[in-house]
PDB file of C-alpha atoms and ligand atoms in Angstrom:
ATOM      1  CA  UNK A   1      -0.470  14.427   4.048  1.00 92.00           C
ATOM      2  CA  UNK A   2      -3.089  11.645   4.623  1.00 97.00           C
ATOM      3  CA  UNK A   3      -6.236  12.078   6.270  1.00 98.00           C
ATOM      4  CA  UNK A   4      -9.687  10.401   7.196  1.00 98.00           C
ATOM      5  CA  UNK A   5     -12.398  12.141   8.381  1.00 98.00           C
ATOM      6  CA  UNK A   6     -15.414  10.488   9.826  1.00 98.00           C
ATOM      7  CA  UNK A   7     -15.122   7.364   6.868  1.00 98.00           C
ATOM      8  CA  UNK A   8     -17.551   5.056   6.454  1.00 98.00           C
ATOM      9  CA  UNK A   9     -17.843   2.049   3.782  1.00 98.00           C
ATOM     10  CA  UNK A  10     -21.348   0.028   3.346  1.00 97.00           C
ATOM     11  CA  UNK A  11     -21.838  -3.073   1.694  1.00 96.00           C
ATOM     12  CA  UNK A  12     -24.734  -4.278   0.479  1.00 92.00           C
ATOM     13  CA  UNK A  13     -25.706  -8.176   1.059  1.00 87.00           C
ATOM     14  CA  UNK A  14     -28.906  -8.604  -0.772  1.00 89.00           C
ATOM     15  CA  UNK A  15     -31.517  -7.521   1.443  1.00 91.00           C
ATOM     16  CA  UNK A  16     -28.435  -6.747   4.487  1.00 93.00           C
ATOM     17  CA  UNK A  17     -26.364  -4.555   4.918  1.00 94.00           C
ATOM     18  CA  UNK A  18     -22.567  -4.725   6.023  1.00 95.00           C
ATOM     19  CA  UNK A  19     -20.906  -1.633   7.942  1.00 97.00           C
ATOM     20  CA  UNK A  20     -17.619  -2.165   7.045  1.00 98.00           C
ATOM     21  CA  UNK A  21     -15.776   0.654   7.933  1.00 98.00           C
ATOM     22  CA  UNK A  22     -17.739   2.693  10.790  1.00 98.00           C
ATOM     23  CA  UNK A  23     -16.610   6.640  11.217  1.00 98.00           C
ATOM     24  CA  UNK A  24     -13.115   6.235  11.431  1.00 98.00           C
ATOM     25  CA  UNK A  25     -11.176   9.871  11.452  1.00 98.00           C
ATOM     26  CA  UNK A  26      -7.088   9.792  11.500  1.00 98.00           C
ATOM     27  CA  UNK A  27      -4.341  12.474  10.441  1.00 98.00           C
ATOM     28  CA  UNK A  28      -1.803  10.211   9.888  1.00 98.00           C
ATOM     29  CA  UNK A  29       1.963  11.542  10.725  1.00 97.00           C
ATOM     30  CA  UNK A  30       4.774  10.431   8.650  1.00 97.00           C
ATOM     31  CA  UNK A  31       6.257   7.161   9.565  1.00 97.00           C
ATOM     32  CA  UNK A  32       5.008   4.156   9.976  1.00 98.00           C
ATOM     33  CA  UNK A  33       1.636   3.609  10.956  1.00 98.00           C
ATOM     34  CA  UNK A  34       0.297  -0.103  11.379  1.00 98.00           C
ATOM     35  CA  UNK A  35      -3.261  -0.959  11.354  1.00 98.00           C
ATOM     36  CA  UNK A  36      -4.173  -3.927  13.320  1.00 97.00           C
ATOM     37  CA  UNK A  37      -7.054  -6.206  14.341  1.00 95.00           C
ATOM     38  CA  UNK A  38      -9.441  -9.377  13.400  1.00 93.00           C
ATOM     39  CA  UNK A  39     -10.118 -10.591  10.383  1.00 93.00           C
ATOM     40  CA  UNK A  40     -13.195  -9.006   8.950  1.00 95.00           C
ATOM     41  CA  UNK A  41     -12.315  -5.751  10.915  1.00 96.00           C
ATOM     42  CA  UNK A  42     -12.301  -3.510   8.038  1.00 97.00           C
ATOM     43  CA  UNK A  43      -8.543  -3.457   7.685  1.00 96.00           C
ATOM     44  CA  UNK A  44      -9.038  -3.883   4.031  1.00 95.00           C
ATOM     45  CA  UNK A  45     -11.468  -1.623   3.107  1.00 97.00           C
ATOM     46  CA  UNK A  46      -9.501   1.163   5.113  1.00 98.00           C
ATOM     47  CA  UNK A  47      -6.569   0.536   2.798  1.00 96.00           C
ATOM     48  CA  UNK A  48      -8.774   0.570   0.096  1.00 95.00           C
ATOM     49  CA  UNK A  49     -10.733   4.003   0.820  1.00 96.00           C
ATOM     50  CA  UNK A  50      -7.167   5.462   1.542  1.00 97.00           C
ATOM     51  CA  UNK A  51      -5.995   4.404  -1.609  1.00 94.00           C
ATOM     52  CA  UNK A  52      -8.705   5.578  -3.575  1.00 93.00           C
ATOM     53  CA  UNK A  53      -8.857   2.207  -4.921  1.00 93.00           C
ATOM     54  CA  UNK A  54     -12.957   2.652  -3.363  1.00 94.00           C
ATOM     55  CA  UNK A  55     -15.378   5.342  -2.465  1.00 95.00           C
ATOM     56  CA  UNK A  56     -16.495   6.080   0.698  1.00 97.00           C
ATOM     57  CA  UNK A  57     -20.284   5.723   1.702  1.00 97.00           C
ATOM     58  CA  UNK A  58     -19.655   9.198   3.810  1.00 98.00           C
ATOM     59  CA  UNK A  59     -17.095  10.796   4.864  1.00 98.00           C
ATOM     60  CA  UNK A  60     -13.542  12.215   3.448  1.00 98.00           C
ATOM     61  CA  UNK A  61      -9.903  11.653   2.298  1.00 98.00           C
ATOM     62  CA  UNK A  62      -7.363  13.569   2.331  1.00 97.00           C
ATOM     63  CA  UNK A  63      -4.469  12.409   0.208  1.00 96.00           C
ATOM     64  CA  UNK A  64      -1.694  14.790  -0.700  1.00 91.00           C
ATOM     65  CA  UNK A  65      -3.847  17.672  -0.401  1.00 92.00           C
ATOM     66  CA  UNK A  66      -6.560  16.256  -2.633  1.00 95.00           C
ATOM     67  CA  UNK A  67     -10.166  15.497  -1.724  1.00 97.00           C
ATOM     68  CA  UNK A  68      -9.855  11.982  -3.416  1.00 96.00           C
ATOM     69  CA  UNK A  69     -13.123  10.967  -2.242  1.00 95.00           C
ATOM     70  CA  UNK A  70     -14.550  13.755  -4.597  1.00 94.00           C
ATOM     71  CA  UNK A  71     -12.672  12.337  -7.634  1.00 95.00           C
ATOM     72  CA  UNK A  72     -13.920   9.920 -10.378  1.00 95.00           C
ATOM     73  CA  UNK A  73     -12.039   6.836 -10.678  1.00 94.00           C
ATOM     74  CA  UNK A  74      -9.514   8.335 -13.254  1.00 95.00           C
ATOM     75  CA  UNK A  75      -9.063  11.337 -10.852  1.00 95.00           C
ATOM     76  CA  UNK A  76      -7.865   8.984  -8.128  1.00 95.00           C
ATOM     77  CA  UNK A  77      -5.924   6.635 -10.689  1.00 93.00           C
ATOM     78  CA  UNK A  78      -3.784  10.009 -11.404  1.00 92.00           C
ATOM     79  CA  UNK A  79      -3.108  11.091  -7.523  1.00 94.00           C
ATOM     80  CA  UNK A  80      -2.610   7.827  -6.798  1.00 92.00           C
ATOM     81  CA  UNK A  81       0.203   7.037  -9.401  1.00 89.00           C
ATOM     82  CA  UNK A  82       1.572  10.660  -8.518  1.00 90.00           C
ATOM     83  CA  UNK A  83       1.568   9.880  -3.958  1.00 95.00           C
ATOM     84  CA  UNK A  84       1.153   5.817  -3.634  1.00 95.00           C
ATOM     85  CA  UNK A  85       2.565   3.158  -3.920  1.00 93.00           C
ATOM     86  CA  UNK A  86       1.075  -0.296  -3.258  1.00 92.00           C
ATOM     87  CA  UNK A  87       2.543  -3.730  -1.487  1.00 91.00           C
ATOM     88  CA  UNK A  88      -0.247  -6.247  -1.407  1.00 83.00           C
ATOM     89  CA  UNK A  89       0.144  -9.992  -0.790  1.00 73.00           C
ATOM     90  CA  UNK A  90      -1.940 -11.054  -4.044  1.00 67.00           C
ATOM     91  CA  UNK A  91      -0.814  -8.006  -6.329  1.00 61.00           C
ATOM     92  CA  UNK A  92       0.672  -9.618  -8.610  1.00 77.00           C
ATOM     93  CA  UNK A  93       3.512  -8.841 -10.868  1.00 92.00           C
ATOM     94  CA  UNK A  94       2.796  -8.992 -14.213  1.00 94.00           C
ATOM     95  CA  UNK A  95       3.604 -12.928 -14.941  1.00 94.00           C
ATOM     96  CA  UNK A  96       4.824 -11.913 -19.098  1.00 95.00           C
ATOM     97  CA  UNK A  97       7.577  -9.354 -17.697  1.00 96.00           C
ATOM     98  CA  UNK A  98      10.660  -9.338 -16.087  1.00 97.00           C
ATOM     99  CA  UNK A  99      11.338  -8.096 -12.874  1.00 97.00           C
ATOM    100  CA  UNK A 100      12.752  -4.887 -14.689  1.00 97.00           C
ATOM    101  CA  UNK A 101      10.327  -4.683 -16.946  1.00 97.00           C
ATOM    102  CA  UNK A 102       7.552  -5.039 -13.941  1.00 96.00           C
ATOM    103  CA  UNK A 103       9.921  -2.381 -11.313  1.00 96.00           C
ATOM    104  CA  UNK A 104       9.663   0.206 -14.471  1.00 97.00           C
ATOM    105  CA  UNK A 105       6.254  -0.070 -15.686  1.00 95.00           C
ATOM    106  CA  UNK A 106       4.560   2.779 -13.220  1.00 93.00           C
ATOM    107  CA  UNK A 107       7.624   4.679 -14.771  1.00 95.00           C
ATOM    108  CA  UNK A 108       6.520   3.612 -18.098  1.00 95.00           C
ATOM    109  CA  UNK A 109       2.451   5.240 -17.097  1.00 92.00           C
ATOM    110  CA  UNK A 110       4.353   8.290 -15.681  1.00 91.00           C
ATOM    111  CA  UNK A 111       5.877   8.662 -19.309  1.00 94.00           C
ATOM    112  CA  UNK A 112       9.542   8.580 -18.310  1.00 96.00           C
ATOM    113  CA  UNK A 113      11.860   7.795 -20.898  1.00 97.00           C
ATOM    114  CA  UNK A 114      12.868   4.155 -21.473  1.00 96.00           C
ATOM    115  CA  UNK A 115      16.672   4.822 -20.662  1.00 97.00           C
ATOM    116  CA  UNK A 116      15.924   6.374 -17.541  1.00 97.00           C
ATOM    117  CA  UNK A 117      13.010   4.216 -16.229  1.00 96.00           C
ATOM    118  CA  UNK A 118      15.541   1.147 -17.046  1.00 97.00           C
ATOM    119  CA  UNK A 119      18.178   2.340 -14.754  1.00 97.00           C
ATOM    120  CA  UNK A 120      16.203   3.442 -12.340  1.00 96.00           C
ATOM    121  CA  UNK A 121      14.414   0.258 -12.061  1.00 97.00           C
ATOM    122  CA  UNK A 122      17.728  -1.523 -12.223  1.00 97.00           C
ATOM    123  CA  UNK A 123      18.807   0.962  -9.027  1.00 94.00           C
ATOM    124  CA  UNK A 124      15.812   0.135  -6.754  1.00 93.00           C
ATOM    125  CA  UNK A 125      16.540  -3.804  -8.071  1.00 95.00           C
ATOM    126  CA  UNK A 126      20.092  -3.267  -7.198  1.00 93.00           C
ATOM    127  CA  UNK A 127      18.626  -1.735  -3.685  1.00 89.00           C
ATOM    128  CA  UNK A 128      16.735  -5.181  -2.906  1.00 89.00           C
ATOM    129  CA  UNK A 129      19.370  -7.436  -3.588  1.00 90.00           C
ATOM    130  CA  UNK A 130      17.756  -8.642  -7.489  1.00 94.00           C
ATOM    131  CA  UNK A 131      20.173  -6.839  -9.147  1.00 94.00           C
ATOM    132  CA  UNK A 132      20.931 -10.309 -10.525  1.00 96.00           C
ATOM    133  CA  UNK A 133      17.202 -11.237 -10.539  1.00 96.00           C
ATOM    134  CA  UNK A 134      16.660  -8.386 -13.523  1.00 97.00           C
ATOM    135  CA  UNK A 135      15.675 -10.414 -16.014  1.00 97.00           C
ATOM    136  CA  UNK A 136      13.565 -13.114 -14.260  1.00 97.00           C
ATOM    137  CA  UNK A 137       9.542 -13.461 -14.929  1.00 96.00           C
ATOM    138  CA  UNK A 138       8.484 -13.824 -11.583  1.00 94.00           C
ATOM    139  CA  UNK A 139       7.422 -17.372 -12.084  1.00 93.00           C
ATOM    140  CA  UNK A 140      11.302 -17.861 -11.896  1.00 95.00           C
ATOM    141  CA  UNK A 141      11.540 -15.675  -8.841  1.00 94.00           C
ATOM    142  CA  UNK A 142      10.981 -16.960  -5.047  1.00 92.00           C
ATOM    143  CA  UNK A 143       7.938 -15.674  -2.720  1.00 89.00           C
ATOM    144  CA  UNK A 144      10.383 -13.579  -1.308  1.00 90.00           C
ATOM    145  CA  UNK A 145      11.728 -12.186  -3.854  1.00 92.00           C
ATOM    146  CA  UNK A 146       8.972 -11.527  -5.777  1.00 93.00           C
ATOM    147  CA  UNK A 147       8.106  -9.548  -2.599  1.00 90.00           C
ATOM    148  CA  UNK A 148      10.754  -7.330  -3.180  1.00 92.00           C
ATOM    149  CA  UNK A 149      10.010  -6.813  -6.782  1.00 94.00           C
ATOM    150  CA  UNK A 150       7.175  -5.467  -5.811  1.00 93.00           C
ATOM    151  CA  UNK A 151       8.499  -3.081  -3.374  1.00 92.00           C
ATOM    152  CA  UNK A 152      10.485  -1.861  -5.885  1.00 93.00           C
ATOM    153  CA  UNK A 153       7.944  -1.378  -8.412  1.00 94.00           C
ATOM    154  CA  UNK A 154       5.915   0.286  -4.974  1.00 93.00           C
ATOM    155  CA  UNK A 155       9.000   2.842  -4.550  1.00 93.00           C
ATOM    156  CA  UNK A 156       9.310   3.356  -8.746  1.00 92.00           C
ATOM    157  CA  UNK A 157       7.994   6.722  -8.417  1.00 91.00           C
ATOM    158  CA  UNK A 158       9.022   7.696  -4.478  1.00 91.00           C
ATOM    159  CA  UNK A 159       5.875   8.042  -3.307  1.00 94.00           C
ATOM    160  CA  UNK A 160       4.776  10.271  -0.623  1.00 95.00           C
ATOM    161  CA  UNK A 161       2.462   7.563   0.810  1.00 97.00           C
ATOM    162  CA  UNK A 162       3.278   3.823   0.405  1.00 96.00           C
ATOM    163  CA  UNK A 163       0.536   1.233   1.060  1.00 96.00           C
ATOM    164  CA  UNK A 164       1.072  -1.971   2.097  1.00 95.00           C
ATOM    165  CA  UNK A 165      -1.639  -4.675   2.949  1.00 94.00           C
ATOM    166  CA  UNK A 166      -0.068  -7.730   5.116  1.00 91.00           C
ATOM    167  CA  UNK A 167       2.855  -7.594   2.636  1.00 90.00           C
ATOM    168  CA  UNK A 168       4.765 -10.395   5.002  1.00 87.00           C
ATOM    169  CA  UNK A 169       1.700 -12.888   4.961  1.00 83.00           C
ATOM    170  CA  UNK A 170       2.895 -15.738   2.656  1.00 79.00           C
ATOM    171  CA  UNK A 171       6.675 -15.162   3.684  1.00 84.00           C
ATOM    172  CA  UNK A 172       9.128 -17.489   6.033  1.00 86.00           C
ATOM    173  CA  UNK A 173      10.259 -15.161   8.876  1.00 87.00           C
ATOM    174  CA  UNK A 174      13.817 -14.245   7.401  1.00 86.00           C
ATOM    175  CA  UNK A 175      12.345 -12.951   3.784  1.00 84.00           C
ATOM    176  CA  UNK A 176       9.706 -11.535   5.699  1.00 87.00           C
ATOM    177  CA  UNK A 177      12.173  -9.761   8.245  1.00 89.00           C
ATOM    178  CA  UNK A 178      14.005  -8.283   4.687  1.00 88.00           C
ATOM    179  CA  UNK A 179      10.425  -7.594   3.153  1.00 86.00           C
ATOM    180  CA  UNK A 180       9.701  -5.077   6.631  1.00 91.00           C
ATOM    181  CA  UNK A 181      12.821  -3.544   6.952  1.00 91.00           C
ATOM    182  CA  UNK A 182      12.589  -2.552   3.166  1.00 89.00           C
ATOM    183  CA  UNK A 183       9.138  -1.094   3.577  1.00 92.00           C
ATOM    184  CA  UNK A 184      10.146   0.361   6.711  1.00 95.00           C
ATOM    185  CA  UNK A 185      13.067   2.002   5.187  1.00 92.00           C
ATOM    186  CA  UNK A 186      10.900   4.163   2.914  1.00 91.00           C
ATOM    187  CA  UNK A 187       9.453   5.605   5.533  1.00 93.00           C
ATOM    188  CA  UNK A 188      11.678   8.498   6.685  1.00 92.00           C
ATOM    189  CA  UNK A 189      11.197  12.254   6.633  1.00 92.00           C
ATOM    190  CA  UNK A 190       8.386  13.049   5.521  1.00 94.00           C
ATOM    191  CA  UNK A 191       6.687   9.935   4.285  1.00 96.00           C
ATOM    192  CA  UNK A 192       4.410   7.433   5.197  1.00 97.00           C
ATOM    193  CA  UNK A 193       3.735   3.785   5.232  1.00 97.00           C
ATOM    194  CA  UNK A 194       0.345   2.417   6.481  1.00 98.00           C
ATOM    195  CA  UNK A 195       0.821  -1.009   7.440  1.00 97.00           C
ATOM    196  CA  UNK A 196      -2.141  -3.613   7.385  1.00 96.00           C
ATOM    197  CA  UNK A 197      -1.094  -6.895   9.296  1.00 93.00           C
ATOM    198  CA  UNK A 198      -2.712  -9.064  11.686  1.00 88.00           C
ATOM    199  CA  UNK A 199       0.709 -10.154  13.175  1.00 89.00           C
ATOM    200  CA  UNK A 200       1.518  -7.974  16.414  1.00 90.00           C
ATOM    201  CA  UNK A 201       5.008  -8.700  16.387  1.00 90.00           C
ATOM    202  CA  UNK A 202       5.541  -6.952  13.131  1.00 92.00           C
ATOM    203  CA  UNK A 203       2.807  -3.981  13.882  1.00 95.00           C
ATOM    204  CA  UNK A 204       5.562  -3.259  16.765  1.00 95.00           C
ATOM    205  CA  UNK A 205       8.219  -2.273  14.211  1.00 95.00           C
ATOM    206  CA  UNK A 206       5.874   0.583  13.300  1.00 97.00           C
ATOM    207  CA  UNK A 207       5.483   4.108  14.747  1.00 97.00           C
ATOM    208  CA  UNK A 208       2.324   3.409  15.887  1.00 98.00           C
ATOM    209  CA  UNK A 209      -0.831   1.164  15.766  1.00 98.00           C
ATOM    210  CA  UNK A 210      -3.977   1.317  15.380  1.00 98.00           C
ATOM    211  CA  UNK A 211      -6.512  -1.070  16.823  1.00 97.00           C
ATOM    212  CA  UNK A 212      -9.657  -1.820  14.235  1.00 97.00           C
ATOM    213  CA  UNK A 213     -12.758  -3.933  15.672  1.00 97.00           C
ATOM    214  CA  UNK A 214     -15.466  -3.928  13.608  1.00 97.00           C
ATOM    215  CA  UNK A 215     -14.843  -1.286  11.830  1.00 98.00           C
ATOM    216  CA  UNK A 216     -14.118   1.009  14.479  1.00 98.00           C
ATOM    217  CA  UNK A 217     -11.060   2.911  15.345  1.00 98.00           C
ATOM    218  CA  UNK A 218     -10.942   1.720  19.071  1.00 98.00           C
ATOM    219  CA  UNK A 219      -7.275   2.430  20.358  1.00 97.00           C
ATOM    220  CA  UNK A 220      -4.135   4.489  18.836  1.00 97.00           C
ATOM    221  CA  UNK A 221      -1.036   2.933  20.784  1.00 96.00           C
ATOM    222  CA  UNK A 222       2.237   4.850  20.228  1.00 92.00           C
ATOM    223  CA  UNK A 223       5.403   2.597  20.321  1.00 84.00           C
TER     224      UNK A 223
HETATM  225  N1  LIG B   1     -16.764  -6.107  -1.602  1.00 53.63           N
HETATM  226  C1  LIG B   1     -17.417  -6.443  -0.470  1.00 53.63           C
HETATM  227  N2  LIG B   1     -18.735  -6.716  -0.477  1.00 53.63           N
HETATM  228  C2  LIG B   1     -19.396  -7.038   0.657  1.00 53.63           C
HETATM  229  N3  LIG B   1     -18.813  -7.104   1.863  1.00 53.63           N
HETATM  230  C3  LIG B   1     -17.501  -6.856   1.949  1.00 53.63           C
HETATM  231  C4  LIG B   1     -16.721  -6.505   0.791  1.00 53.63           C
HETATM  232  N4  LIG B   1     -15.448  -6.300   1.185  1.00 53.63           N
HETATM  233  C5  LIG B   1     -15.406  -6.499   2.512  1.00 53.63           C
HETATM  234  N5  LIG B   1     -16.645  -6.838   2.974  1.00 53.63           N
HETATM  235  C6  LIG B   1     -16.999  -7.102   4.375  1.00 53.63           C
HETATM  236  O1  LIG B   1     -16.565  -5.985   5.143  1.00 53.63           O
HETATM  237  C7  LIG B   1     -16.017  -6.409   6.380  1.00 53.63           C
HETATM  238  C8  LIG B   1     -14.579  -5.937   6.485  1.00 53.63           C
HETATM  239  O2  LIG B   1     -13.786  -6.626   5.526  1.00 53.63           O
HETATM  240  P1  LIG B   1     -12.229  -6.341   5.308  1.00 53.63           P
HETATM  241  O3  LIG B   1     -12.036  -4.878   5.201  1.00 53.63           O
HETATM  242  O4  LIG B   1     -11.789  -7.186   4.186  1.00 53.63           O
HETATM  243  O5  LIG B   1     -11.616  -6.858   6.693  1.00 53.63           O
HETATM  244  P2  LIG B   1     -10.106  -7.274   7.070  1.00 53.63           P
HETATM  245  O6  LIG B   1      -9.204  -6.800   5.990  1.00 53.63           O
HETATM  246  O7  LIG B   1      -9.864  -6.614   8.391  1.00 53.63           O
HETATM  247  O8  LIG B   1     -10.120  -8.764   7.208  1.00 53.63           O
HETATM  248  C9  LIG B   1     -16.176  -7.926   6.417  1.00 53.63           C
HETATM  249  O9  LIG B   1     -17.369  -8.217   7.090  1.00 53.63           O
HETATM  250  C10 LIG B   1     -16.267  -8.293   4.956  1.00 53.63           C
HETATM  251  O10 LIG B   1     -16.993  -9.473   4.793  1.00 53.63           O
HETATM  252 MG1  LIG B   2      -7.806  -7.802   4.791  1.00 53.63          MG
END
């Protein structure tokens, strides 16, 4: 389950002050929910507050049945690694590992056993077409591929929730057509992918979208 309830994220600007984020409530259903608008709309900071990566000003989220806006930051580190996963354009990989190495680290926090965290991180590799790629540093990898790496590292622990903020930005069309459909994928049964993007033509492969303007929740479309 993931739910906002009247959230709301200030920023301070010396003497001003920003409203970033201004009383947005959603239950989001499983599937795929995209999350649209301009830039400086508070598409970020939504991700963010969902996360847990930040705290709200006011308000409350609901992720996975726990009030993470209530937690200290190692309280949401631990729900997070448990329910979420995480696609961002500049999250990087880790530039010293290999793309195994990278796909089995959240394994590695979670304290599963090096045998099994190598195969499955070989598996989800295997799953985005790196099988072959295992034992690249991403500096040897493509945009696109790298992508996927990080997909795969996103899906390490099957998360109930995965998070991705505009995951197809620095992408040519076909590896960002692959990067989609991959995140897309996940998000079946029960789970969930929140999708930031400013591009409407990939929003449209989602469930549903919401419309930001500054800040605001100001139109759910169903597709
Ligand atoms: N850490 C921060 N400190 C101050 N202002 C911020 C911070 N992060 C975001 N903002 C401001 O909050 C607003 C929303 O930003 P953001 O969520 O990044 O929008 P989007 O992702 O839709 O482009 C913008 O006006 C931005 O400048
Ligand atoms: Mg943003």
């Amino acid at each position: 389950m993931l739910r906002a309830r009247n959230l709301t994220k200030r920023y301070r600007q010396g003497e001003a002050e920003i409203t970033a984020l201004d009383d947005f409530s959603y239950d989001f259903p499983p599937g795929a929910t995209a999350v649209v608008g301009p830039s400086g709309s508070g598409k970020t900071t939504l991700l963010n507050l969902l996360a847990g990566f930040d705290r709200p000003s006011a308000g409350t989220v609901e992720l996975a049945g726990v009030r993470i806006d209530e937690l200290d930051e190692d309280g949401r580190a631990e729900v997070r690694l448990r329910n979420a996963g995480f696609v961002f354009q500049s999250w990087n990989l880790l530039p010293t590992l290999s793309a195994l190495e990278n796909v089995a680290f959240p394994l590695l926090l979670a304290g599963v056993p090096r045998e099994d965290r190598n195969r499955r991180a070989l598996e989800l590799l295997d799953r985005m077409g790196l099988a072959e790629r295992a034992n690249h540093r991403p500096n040897q990898l493509s945009g696109g591929e790298q992508q996927r790496v990080a997909i795969a590292r996103a899906l390490a622990l099957e998360p109930a929730v995965l998070f991705a903020d505009e995951p197809t930005g620095n992408l040519d069309s076909a590896a960002g057509a692959l990067v989609l459909d991959l995140l897309l994928e996940h998000a079946t049964g029960e789970r969930r992918l929140v999708l930031v993007t400013h591009d409407l033509q990939v929003a449209a492969r989602a469930e549903r979208i919401l419309h930001l303007r500054d800040g605001k929740l100001v139109q759910v479309e169903e597709s």
